[in-house]
PDB file of C-alpha atoms in Angstrom:
ATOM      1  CA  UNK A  23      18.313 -14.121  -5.514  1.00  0.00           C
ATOM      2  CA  UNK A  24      15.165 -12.770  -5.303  1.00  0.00           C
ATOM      3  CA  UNK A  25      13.766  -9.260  -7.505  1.00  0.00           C
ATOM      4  CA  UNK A  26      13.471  -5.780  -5.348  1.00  0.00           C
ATOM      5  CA  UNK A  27       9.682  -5.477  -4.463  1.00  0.00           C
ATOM      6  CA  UNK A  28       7.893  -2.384  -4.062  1.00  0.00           C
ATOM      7  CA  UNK A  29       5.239  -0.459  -2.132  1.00  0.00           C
ATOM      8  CA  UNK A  30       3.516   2.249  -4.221  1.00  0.00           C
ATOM      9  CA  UNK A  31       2.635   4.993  -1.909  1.00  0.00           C
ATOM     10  CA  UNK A  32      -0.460   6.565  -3.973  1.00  0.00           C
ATOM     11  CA  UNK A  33      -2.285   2.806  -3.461  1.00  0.00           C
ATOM     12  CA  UNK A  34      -1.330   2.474   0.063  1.00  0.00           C
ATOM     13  CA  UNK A  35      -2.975   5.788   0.593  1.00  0.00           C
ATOM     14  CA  UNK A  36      -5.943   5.015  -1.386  1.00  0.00           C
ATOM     15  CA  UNK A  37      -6.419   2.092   1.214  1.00  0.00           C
ATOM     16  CA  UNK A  38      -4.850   3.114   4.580  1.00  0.00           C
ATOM     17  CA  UNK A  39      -4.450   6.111   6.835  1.00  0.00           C
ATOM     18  CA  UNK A  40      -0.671   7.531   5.782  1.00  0.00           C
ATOM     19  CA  UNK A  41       0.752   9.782   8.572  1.00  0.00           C
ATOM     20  CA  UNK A  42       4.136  11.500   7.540  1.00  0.00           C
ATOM     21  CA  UNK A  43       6.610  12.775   8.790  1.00  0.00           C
ATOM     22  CA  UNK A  44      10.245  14.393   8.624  1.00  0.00           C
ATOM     23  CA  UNK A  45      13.184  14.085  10.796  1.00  0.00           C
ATOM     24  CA  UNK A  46      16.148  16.133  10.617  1.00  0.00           C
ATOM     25  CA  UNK A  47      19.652  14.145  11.920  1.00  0.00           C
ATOM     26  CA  UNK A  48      21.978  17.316  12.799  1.00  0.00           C
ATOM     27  CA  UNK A  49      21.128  17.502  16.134  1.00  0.00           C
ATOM     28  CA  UNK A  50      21.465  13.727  17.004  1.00  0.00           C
ATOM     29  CA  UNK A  51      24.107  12.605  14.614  1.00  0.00           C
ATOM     30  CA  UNK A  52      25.853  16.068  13.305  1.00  0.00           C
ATOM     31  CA  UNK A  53      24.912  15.125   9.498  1.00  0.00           C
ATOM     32  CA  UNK A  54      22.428  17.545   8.189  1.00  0.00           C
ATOM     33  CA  UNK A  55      19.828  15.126   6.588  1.00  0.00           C
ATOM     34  CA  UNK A  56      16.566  13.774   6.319  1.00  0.00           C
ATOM     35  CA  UNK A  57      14.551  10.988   6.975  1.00  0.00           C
ATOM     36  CA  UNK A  58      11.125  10.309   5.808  1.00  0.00           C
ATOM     37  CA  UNK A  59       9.015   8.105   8.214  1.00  0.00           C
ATOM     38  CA  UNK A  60       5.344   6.521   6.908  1.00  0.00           C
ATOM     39  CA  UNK A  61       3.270   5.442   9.178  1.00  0.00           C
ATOM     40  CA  UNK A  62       0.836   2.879   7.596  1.00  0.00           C
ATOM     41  CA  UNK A  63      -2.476   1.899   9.724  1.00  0.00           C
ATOM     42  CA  UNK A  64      -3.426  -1.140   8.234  1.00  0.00           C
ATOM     43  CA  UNK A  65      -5.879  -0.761  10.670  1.00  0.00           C
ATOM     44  CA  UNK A  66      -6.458   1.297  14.019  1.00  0.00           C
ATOM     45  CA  UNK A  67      -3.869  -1.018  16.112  1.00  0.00           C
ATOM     46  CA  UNK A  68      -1.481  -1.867  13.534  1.00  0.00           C
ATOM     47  CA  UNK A  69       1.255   0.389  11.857  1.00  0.00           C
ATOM     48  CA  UNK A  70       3.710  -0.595   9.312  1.00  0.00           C
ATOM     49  CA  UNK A  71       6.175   2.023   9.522  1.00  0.00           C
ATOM     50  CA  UNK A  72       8.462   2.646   6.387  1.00  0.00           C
ATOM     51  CA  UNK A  73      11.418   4.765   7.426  1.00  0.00           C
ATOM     52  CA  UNK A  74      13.497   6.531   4.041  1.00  0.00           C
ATOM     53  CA  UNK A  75      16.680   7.106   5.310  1.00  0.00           C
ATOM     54  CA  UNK A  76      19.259   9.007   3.899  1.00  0.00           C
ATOM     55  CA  UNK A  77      22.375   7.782   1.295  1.00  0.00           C
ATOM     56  CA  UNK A  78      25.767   8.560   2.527  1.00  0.00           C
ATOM     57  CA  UNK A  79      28.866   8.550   1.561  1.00  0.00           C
ATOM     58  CA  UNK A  80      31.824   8.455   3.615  1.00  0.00           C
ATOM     59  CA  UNK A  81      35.476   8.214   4.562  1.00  0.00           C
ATOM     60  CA  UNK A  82      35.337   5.702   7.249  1.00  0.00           C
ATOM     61  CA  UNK A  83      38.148   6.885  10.052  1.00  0.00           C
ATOM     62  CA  UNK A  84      39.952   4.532  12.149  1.00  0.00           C
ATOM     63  CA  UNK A  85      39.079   3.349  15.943  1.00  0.00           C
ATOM     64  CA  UNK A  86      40.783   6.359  18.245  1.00  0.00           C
ATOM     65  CA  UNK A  87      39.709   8.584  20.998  1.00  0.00           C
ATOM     66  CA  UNK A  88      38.390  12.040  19.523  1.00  0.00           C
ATOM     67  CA  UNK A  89      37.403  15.086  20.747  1.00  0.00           C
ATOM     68  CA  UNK A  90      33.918  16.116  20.436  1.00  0.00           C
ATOM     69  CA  UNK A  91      34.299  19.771  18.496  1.00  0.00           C
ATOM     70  CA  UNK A  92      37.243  17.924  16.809  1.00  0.00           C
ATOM     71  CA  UNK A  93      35.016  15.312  15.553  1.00  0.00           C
ATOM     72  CA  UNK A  94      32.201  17.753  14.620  1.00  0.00           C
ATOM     73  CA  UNK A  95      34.946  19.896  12.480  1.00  0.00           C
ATOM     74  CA  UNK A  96      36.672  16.009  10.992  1.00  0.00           C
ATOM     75  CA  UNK A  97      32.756  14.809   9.800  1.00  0.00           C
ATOM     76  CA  UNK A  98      31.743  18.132   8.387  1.00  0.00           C
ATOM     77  CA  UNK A  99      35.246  18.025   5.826  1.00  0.00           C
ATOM     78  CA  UNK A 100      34.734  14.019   5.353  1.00  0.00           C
ATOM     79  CA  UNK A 101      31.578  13.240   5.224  1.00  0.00           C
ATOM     80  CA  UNK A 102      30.329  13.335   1.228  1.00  0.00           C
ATOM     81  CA  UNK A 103      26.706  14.064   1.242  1.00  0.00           C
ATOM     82  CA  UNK A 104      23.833  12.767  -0.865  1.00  0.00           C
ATOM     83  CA  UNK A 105      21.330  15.721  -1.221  1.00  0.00           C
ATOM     84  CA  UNK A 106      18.358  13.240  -2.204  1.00  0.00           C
ATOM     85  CA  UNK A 107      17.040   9.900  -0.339  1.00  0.00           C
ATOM     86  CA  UNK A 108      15.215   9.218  -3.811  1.00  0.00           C
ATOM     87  CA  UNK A 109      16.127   8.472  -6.781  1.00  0.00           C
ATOM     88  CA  UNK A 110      13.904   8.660 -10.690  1.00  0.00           C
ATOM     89  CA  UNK A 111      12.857   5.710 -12.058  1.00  0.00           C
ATOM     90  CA  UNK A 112      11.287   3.539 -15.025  1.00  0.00           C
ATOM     91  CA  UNK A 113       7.667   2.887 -13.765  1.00  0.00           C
ATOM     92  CA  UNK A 114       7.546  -0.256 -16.693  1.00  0.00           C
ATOM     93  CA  UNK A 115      10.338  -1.567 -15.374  1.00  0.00           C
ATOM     94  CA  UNK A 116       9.356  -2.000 -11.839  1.00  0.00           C
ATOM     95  CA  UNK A 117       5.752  -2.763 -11.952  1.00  0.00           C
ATOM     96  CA  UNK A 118       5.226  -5.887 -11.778  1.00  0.00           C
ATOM     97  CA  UNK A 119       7.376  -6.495  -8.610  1.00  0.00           C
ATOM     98  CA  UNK A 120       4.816  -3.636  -6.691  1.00  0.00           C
ATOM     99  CA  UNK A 121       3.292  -5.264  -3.995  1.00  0.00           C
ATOM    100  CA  UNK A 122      -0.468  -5.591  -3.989  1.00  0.00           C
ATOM    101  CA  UNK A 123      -2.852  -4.175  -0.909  1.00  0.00           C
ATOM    102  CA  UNK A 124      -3.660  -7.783  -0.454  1.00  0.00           C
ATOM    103  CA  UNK A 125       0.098  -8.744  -0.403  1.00  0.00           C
ATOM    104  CA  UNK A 126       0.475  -5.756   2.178  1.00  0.00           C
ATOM    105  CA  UNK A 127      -2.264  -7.321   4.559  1.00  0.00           C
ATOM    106  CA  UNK A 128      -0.758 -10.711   4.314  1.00  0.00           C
ATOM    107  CA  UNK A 129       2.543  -9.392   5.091  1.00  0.00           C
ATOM    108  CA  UNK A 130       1.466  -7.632   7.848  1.00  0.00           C
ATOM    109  CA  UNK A 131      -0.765 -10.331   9.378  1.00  0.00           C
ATOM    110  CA  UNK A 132       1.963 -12.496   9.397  1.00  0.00           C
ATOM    111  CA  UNK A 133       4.291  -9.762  11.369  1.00  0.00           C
ATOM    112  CA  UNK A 134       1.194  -9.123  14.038  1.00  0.00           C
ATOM    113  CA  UNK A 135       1.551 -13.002  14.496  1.00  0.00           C
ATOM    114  CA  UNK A 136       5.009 -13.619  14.784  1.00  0.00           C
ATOM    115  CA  UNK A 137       6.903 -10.252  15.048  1.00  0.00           C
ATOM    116  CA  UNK A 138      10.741 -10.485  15.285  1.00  0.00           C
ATOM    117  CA  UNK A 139      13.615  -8.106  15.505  1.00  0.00           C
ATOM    118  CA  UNK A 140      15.267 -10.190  12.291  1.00  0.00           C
ATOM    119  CA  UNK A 141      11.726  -9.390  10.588  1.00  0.00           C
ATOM    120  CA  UNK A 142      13.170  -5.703   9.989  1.00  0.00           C
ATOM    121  CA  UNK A 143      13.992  -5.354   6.319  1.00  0.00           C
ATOM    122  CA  UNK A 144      15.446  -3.201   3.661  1.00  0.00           C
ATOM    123  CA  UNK A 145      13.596  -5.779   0.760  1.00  0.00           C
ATOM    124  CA  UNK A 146      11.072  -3.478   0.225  1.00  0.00           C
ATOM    125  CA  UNK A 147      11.396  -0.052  -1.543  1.00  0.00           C
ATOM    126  CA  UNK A 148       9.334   3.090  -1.567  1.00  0.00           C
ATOM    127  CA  UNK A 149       7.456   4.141  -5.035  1.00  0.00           C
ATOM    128  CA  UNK A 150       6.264   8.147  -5.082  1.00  0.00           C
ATOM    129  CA  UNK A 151       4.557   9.547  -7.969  1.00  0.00           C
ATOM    130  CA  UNK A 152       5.478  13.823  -8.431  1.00  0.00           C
ATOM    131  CA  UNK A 153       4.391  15.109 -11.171  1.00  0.00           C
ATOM    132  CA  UNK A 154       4.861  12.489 -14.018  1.00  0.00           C
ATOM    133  CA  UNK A 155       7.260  10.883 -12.811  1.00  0.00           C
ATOM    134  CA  UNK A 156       8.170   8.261 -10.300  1.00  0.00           C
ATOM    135  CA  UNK A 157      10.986   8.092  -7.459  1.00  0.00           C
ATOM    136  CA  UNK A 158      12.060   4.707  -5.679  1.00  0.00           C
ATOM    137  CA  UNK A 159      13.435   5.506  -2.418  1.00  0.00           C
ATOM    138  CA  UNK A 160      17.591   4.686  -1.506  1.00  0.00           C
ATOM    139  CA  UNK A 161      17.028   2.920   1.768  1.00  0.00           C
ATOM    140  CA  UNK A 162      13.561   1.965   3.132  1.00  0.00           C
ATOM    141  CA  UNK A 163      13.834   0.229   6.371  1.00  0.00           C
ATOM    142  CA  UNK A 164      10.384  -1.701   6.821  1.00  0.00           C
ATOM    143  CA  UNK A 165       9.051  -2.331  10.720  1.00  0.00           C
ATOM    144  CA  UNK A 166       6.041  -3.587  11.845  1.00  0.00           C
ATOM    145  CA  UNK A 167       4.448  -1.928  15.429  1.00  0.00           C
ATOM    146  CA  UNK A 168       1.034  -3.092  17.494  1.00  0.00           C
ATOM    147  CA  UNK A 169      -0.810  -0.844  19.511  1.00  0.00           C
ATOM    148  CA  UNK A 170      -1.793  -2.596  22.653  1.00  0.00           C
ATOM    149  CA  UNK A 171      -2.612  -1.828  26.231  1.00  0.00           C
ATOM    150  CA  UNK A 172      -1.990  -4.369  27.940  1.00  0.00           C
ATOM    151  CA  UNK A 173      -1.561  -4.201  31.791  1.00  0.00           C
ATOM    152  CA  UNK A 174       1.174  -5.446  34.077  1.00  0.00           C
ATOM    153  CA  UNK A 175       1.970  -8.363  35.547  1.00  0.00           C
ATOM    154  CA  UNK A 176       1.022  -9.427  32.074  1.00  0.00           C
ATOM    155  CA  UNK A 177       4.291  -8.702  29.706  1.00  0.00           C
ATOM    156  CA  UNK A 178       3.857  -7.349  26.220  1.00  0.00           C
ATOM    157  CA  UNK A 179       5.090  -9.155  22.703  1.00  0.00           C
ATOM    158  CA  UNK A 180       7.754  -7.439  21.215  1.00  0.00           C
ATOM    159  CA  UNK A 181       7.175  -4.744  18.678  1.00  0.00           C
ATOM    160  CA  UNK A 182       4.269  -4.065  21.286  1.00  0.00           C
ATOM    161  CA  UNK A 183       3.377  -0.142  21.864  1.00  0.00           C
ATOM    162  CA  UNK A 184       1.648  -0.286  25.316  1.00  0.00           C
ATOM    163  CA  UNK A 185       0.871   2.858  27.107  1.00  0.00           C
ATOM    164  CA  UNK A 186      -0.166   1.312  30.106  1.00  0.00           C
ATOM    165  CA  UNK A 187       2.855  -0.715  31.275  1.00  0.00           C
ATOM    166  CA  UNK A 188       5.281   0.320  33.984  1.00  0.00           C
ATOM    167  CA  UNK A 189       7.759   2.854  33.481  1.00  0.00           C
ATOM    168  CA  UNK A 190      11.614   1.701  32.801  1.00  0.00           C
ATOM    169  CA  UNK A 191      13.865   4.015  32.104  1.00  0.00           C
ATOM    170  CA  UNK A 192      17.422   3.094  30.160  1.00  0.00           C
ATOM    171  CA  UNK A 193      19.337   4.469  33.034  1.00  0.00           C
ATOM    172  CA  UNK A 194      17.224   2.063  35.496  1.00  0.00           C
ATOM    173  CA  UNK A 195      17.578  -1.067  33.738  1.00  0.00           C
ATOM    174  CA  UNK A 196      21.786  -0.594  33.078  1.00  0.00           C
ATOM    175  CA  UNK A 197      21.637  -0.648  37.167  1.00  0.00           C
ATOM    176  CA  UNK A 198      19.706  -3.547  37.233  1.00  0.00           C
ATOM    177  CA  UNK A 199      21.406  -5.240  34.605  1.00  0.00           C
ATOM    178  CA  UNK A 200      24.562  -4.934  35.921  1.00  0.00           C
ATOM    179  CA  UNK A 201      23.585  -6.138  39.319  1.00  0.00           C
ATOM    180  CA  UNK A 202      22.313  -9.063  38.008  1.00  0.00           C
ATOM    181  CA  UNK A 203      24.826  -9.744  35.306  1.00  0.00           C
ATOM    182  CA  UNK A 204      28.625  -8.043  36.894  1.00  0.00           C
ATOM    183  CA  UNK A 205      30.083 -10.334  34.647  1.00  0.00           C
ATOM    184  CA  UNK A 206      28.563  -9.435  31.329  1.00  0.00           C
ATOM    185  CA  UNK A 207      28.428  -5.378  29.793  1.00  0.00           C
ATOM    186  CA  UNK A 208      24.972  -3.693  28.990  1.00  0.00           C
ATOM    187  CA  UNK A 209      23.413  -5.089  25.626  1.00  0.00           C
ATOM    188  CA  UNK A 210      22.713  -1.227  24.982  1.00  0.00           C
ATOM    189  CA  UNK A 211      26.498  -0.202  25.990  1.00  0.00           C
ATOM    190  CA  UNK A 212      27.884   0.349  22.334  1.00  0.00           C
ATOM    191  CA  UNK A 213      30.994   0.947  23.683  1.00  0.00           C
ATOM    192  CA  UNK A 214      32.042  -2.425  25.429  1.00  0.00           C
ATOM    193  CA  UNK A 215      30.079  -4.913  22.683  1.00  0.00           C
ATOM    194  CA  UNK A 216      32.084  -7.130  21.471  1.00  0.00           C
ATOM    195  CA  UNK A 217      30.210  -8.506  18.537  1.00  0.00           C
ATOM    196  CA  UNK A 218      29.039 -12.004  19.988  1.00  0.00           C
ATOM    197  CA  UNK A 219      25.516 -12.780  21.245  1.00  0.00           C
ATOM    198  CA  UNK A 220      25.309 -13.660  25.399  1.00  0.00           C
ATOM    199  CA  UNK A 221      25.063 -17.332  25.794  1.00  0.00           C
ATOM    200  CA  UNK A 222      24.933 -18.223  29.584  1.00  0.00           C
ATOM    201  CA  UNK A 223      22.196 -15.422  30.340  1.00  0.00           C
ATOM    202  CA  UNK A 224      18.985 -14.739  28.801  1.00  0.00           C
ATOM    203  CA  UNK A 225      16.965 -11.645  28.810  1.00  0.00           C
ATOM    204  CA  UNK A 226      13.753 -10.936  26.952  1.00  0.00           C
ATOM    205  CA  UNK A 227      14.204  -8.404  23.473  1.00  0.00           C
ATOM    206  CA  UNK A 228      11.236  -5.855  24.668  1.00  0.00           C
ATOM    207  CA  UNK A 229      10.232  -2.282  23.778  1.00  0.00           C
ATOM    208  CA  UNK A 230       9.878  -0.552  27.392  1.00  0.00           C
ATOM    209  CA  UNK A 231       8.240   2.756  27.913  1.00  0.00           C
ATOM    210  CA  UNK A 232      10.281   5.023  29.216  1.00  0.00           C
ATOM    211  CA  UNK A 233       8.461   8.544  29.671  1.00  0.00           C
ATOM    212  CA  UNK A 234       5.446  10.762  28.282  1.00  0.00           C
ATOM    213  CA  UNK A 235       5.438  14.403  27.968  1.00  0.00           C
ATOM    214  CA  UNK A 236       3.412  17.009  26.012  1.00  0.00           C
ATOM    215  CA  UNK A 237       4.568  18.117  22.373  1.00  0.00           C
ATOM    216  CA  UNK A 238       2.590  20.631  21.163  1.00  0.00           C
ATOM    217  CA  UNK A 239      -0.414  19.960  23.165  1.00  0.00           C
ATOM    218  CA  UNK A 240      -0.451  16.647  22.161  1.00  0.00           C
ATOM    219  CA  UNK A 241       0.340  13.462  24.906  1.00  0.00           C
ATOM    220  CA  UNK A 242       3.609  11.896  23.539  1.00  0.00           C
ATOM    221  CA  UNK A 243       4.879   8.523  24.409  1.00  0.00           C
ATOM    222  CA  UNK A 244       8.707   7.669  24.151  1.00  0.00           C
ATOM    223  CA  UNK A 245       9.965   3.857  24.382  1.00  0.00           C
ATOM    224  CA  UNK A 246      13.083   2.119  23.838  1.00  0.00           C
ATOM    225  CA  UNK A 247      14.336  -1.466  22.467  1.00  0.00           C
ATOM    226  CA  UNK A 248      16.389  -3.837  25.024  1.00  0.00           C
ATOM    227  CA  UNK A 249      18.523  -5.107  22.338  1.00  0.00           C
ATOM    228  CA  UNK A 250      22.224  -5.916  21.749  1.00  0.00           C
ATOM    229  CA  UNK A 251      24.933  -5.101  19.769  1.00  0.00           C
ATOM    230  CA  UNK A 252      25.919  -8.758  18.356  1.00  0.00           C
ATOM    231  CA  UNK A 253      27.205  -7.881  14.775  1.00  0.00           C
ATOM    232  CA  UNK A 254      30.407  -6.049  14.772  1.00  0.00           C
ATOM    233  CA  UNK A 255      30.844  -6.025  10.863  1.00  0.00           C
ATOM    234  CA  UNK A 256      26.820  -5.623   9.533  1.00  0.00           C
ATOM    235  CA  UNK A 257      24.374  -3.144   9.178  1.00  0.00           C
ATOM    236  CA  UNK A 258      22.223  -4.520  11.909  1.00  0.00           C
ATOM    237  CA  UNK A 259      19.179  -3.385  10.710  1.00  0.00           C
ATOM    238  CA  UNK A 260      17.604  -5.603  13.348  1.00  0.00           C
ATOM    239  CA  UNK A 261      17.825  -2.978  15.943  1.00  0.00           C
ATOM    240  CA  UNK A 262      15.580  -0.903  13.689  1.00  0.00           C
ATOM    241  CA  UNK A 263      14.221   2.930  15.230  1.00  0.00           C
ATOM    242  CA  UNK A 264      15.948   1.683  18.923  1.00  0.00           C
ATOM    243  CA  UNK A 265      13.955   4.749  20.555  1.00  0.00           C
ATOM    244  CA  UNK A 266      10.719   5.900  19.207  1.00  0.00           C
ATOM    245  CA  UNK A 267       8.103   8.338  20.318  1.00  0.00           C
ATOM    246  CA  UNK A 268       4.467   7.728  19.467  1.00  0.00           C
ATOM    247  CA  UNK A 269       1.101   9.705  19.597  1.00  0.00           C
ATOM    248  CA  UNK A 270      -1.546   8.127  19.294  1.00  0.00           C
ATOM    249  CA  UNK A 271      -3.644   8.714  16.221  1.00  0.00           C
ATOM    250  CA  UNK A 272      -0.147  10.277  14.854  1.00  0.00           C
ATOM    251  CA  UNK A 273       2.092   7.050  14.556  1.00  0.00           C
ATOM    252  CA  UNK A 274       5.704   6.923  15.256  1.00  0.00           C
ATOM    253  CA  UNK A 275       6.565  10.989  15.331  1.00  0.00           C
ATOM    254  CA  UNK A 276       9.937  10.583  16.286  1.00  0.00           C
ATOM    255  CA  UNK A 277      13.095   8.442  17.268  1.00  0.00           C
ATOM    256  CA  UNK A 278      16.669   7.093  16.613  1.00  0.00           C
ATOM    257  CA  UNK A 279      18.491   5.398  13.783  1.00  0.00           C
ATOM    258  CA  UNK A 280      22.054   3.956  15.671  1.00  0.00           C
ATOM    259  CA  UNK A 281      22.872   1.674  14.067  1.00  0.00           C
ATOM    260  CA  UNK A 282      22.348   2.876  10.539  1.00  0.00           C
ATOM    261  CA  UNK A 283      24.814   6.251  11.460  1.00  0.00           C
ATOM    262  CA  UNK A 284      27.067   4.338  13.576  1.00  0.00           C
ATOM    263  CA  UNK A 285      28.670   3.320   9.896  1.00  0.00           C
ATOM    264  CA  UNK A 286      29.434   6.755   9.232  1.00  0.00           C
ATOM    265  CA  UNK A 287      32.237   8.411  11.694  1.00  0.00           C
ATOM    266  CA  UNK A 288      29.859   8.701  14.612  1.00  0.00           C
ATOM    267  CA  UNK A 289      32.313   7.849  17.853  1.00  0.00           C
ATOM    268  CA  UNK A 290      30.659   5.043  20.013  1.00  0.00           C
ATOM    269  CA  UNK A 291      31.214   7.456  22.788  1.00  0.00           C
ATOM    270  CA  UNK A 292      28.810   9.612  20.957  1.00  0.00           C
ATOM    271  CA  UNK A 293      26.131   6.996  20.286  1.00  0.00           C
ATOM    272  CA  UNK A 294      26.446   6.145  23.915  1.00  0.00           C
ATOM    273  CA  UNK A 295      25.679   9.731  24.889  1.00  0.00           C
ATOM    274  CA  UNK A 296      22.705   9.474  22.955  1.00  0.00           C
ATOM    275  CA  UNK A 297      21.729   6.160  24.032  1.00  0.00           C
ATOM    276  CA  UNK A 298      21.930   6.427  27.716  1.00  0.00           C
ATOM    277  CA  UNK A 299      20.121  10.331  27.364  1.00  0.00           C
ATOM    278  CA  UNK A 300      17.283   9.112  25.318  1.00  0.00           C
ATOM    279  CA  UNK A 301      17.682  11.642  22.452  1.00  0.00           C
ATOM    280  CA  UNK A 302      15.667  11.296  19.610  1.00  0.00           C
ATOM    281  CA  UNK A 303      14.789  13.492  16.573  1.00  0.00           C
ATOM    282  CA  UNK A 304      10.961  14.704  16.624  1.00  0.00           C
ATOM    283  CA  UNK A 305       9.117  15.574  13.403  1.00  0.00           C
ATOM    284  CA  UNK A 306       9.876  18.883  11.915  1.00  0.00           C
ATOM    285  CA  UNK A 307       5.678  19.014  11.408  1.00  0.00           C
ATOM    286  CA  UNK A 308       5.455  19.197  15.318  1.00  0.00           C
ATOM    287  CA  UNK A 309       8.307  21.541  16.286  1.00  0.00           C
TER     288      UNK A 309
END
């Protein structure tokens, strides 16, 4: 098995433009939390985004139909808070497993080459220095993002963030989907996966752009991830921030975390709700 590695935020911001931001989950997922996302440029077209998401604790309840103000009432008695993401720890004991900047730009040369959805990781944790002391984040989910604009018929890689391409929305493609596939339910459809990858179809894993719109005077971009649902019983951290919104020079400002609060009493009619609306959480720094 191999040790925990690290990425020491006051080097990576010694070296690369940081843009940070915090996300509040109430609205999307009725759990009032945090997340910290880190956008790292490791240079103007590439981000490595770090996302600190929140511990839970919880009382998992059983498959049923539930009311929505019922469930809202049920997750507010059952759901055991943590009230940090981070946690103190022994600098000595931890150092040598820090990543270097050059081990950064290798890793993320070898993402921009090859970039996968099973590339998303929680191997890597978040260091922070406050004060004296230093804090390793809980859960750090590590994603790598290009900036390209690359123009249609031409079809960008995945984990591509290209302004330019043609407009899709999630609504759209579940229409087209299931006119060209009656026999087979929407990979984005939480509610009818059943767990098992499609094997007589294929469809291309792609980030499509879905809308723009204006937050705070700045042009924002919103996409979402044409992904399934294919592992009932794990974490699926492959699915990663599903929907995102980006501004350029900002990063990743906002998005959606399904599958990691899907684990915690959130009804699959709920996810779908969000899924099918597009709802994402938007920094608190741009409200």
């Amino acid at each position: 098995m191999f040790p925990q590695k690290y990425l020491l935020l006051d080097s990576i911001k010694s070296k690369f433009k940081v843009e940070e931001y915090t996300l509040n989950t109430k609205e999307l997922y009725n759990i009032d939390k945090k997340i910290e996302v880190y956008n790292i440029f490791v240079d103007p077209k590439n981000i490595l985004l770090l996302s600190v998401l929140p511990k839970l604790e919880t009382q998992i309840s059983k498959a049923g139909s539930v009311d929505y103000n019922k469930l809202a009432k049920a997750m507010e008695k059952r759901t055991i808070e943590k009230n940090v993401n981070w946690k103190k720890i022994d600098f000595e004991q931890i150092k040598s497993n820090i990543l270097s900047i050059g081990d950064i730009n290798i890793l993320s040369s070898e993402w921009e080459l090859q970039n996968l959805p099973e590339k998303k990781t929680f191997k890597y944790q978040l260091v922070k220095k406050i004060d004296n002391d230093y804090y390793v984040s809980e859960n750090c989910l590590t994603e790598f993002f290009t900036i390209a604009n690359i123009q249609s018929p031409l079809i960008s890689p995945y984990g591509t963030i290209n302004i330019v391409e043609p407009k899709v929305t999630i609504r759209q493609m579940e229409e087209i989907f299931k006119e060209r596939f009656p026999k087979f339910p929407f990979p984005l459809d939480i509610r009818e996966q059943g767990g098992i990858r499609y094997l007589d179809i294929n469809f291309s894993i792609h980030n499509y752009f879905s809308k723009e719109y204006l937050i705070k005077g700045n042009k924002a971009y919103q996409f979402w991830t044409l992904d399934g649902w294919w592992y009932n019983h794990s974490l699926s951290e492959y699915r990663g921030i599903d929907r995102f919104v980006y501004i350029s020079g900002k990063g990743i400002v906002g998005g959606s975390y399904d599958f990691y609060f899907r684990k915690f009493n959130i009804l699959k009619t709920l996810l779908w709700d969000n899924i099918i609306n597009e709802k994402v959480m938007i920094a608190e720094e741009l409200k």
